[in-house]
Amino acid sequence: MALKKIEHLGIAVRDLNASNEVFKKLLGVSPYKQEEVASEHVITSFFQIGDSKIELLQATNEESAIHKFLEKNKEGIHHIAFDVADIYAEIERLKGEGFTLIHESPKNGADNKLIAFLHPKSTNGILVELCQEKP
Ligand code: ZN
């Protein structure tokens, strides 16, 4: 099976500390990790819910995709991330199916992952992230 599960939902927030408090109450657990991804201009926090995760993302500057998202949208679901066994094979498979990749080769993401995004114009408006745990 190419896509294993929904690995996480990415949620764009304006104030990570304030949103951490909201999600702590909502989910009944504290974030297990907070991590800045300088290359993506975001700071993230992760909550584990069973086999899935919630990723909160706050922009660290105006170059951030999260900053641009929040100029056009309210806070909310930003992307859906699928766990894949082989991200290289999956990128090739999805290109073959006609999807547009934002990243044609995987890059380092938060939470020890290799990641690649699909362009929402080819996925019914949903920003899709592929992610594979780094060995
Ligand atoms: Zn993500």
Short mmCIF file of C-alpha atoms and ligand atoms in Angstrom, two decimals:
data_model
loop_
_atom_site.label_atom_id
_atom_site.label_comp_id
_atom_site.label_asym_id
_atom_site.label_seq_id
_atom_site.Cartn_x
_atom_site.Cartn_y
_atom_site.Cartn_z
CA MET A 1 0.00 0.00 0.00
CA ALA A 2 1.44 3.30 -1.07
CA LEU A 3 -0.10 5.63 1.51
CA LYS A 4 -0.07 4.08 4.97
CA LYS A 5 -2.23 6.42 7.01
CA ILE A 6 -2.97 10.04 7.78
CA GLU A 7 0.19 10.93 9.63
CA HIS A 8 -0.94 14.36 10.74
CA LEU A 9 -3.15 17.34 10.06
CA GLY A 10 -1.33 20.65 9.79
CA ILE A 11 -3.16 23.61 11.32
CA ALA A 12 -2.12 27.20 10.67
CA VAL A 13 -2.19 29.38 13.78
CA ARG A 14 -1.28 32.97 14.52
CA ASP A 15 -0.05 32.47 18.08
CA LEU A 16 1.53 29.10 18.77
CA ASN A 17 1.65 29.52 22.55
CA ALA A 18 -2.02 30.46 22.75
CA SER A 19 -3.01 27.63 20.40
CA ASN A 20 -0.91 25.12 22.34
CA GLU A 21 -3.07 25.92 25.36
CA VAL A 22 -6.30 25.45 23.38
CA PHE A 23 -5.19 22.10 21.93
CA LYS A 24 -3.82 20.95 25.29
CA LYS A 25 -7.29 21.36 26.74
CA LEU A 26 -9.02 19.93 23.69
CA LEU A 27 -6.85 16.84 23.32
CA GLY A 28 -5.98 16.23 26.96
CA VAL A 29 -2.25 15.96 26.23
CA SER A 30 0.66 18.37 25.99
CA PRO A 31 2.65 18.77 22.78
CA TYR A 32 5.47 16.22 22.70
CA LYS A 33 7.67 18.47 20.64
CA GLN A 34 8.11 22.07 19.60
CA GLU A 35 10.48 22.66 16.73
CA GLU A 36 11.51 25.51 14.45
CA VAL A 37 12.02 24.64 10.79
CA ALA A 38 14.15 27.58 9.67
CA SER A 39 14.08 26.60 5.97
CA GLU A 40 10.26 26.77 6.02
CA HIS A 41 10.07 29.86 8.25
CA VAL A 42 7.79 28.14 10.73
CA ILE A 43 7.73 27.05 14.31
CA THR A 44 5.71 23.91 14.92
CA SER A 45 4.32 21.92 17.79
CA PHE A 46 3.13 18.32 17.64
CA PHE A 47 0.43 16.50 19.58
CA GLN A 48 0.14 12.71 19.43
CA ILE A 49 -3.43 11.33 19.18
CA GLY A 50 -3.33 7.56 18.93
CA ASP A 51 -1.59 6.78 15.64
CA SER A 52 -2.11 10.30 14.27
CA LYS A 53 -0.76 13.71 15.08
CA ILE A 54 -1.82 17.31 15.03
CA GLU A 55 0.82 19.79 13.86
CA LEU A 56 0.34 23.45 14.73
CA LEU A 57 2.29 25.87 12.54
CA GLN A 58 3.08 29.51 13.19
CA ALA A 59 5.01 31.68 10.72
CA THR A 60 8.32 33.11 11.87
CA ASN A 61 8.45 35.75 9.12
CA GLU A 62 6.60 37.04 6.08
CA GLU A 63 8.30 34.61 3.68
CA SER A 64 6.53 31.74 5.38
CA ALA A 65 3.81 29.85 3.49
CA ILE A 66 1.84 30.00 6.75
CA HIS A 67 2.04 33.80 6.76
CA LYS A 68 0.75 33.87 3.17
CA PHE A 69 -2.00 31.38 4.02
CA LEU A 70 -3.20 33.50 6.94
CA GLU A 71 -3.31 36.62 4.77
CA LYS A 72 -5.97 34.89 2.66
CA ASN A 73 -7.61 32.49 5.13
CA LYS A 74 -8.65 32.22 8.73
CA GLU A 75 -6.75 30.00 11.12
CA GLY A 76 -7.56 26.37 10.40
CA ILE A 77 -6.56 23.24 8.56
CA HIS A 78 -3.65 24.01 6.25
CA HIS A 79 -2.60 20.58 5.01
CA ILE A 80 -3.16 16.85 5.33
CA ALA A 81 -0.08 14.66 5.61
CA PHE A 82 0.13 11.01 4.60
CA ASP A 83 2.68 8.58 5.92
CA VAL A 84 4.46 6.82 3.05
CA ALA A 85 6.87 3.91 3.07
CA ASP A 86 9.01 5.18 0.19
CA ILE A 87 8.65 8.89 -0.56
CA TYR A 88 10.80 8.69 -3.73
CA ALA A 89 8.62 5.96 -5.22
CA GLU A 90 5.47 7.80 -4.17
CA ILE A 91 6.57 11.06 -5.83
CA GLU A 92 7.18 9.14 -9.07
CA ARG A 93 3.84 7.32 -8.81
CA LEU A 94 1.88 10.55 -8.21
CA LYS A 95 3.69 12.41 -11.01
CA GLY A 96 2.75 9.50 -13.25
CA GLU A 97 -0.88 9.97 -12.20
CA GLY A 98 -0.72 13.60 -13.30
CA PHE A 99 -0.38 15.34 -9.94
CA THR A 100 1.71 18.49 -9.62
CA LEU A 101 4.44 18.30 -7.01
CA ILE A 102 5.63 21.45 -5.23
CA HIS A 103 8.76 19.51 -4.31
CA GLU A 104 9.98 17.08 -6.96
CA SER A 105 12.55 15.75 -4.54
CA PRO A 106 12.03 15.29 -0.81
CA LYS A 107 13.31 17.83 1.70
CA ASN A 108 13.84 17.84 5.44
CA GLY A 109 10.70 18.61 7.41
CA ALA A 110 9.80 18.84 11.08
CA ASP A 111 9.63 15.82 13.35
CA ASN A 112 12.46 13.85 11.69
CA LYS A 113 10.70 13.48 8.35
CA LEU A 114 11.47 13.64 4.67
CA ILE A 115 8.61 15.58 3.12
CA ALA A 116 7.19 16.68 -0.23
CA PHE A 117 4.06 18.70 -0.96
CA LEU A 118 1.58 18.29 -3.79
CA HIS A 119 0.13 21.43 -5.31
CA PRO A 120 -3.50 21.99 -4.27
CA LYS A 121 -4.48 22.85 -7.84
CA SER A 122 -4.17 19.15 -8.68
CA THR A 123 -5.76 17.80 -5.47
CA ASN A 124 -9.20 19.42 -5.25
CA GLY A 125 -7.80 22.38 -3.37
CA ILE A 126 -6.25 20.34 -0.56
CA LEU A 127 -2.58 20.89 0.21
CA VAL A 128 -1.18 17.37 0.59
CA GLU A 129 2.09 16.48 2.29
CA LEU A 130 3.85 13.18 1.90
CA CYS A 131 6.10 12.25 4.76
CA GLN A 132 8.45 9.45 5.53
CA GLU A 133 10.19 8.91 8.85
CA LYS A 134 13.94 9.34 8.43
CA PRO A 135 15.93 6.23 9.26
ZN ZN B 1 2.95 18.83 8.07
#
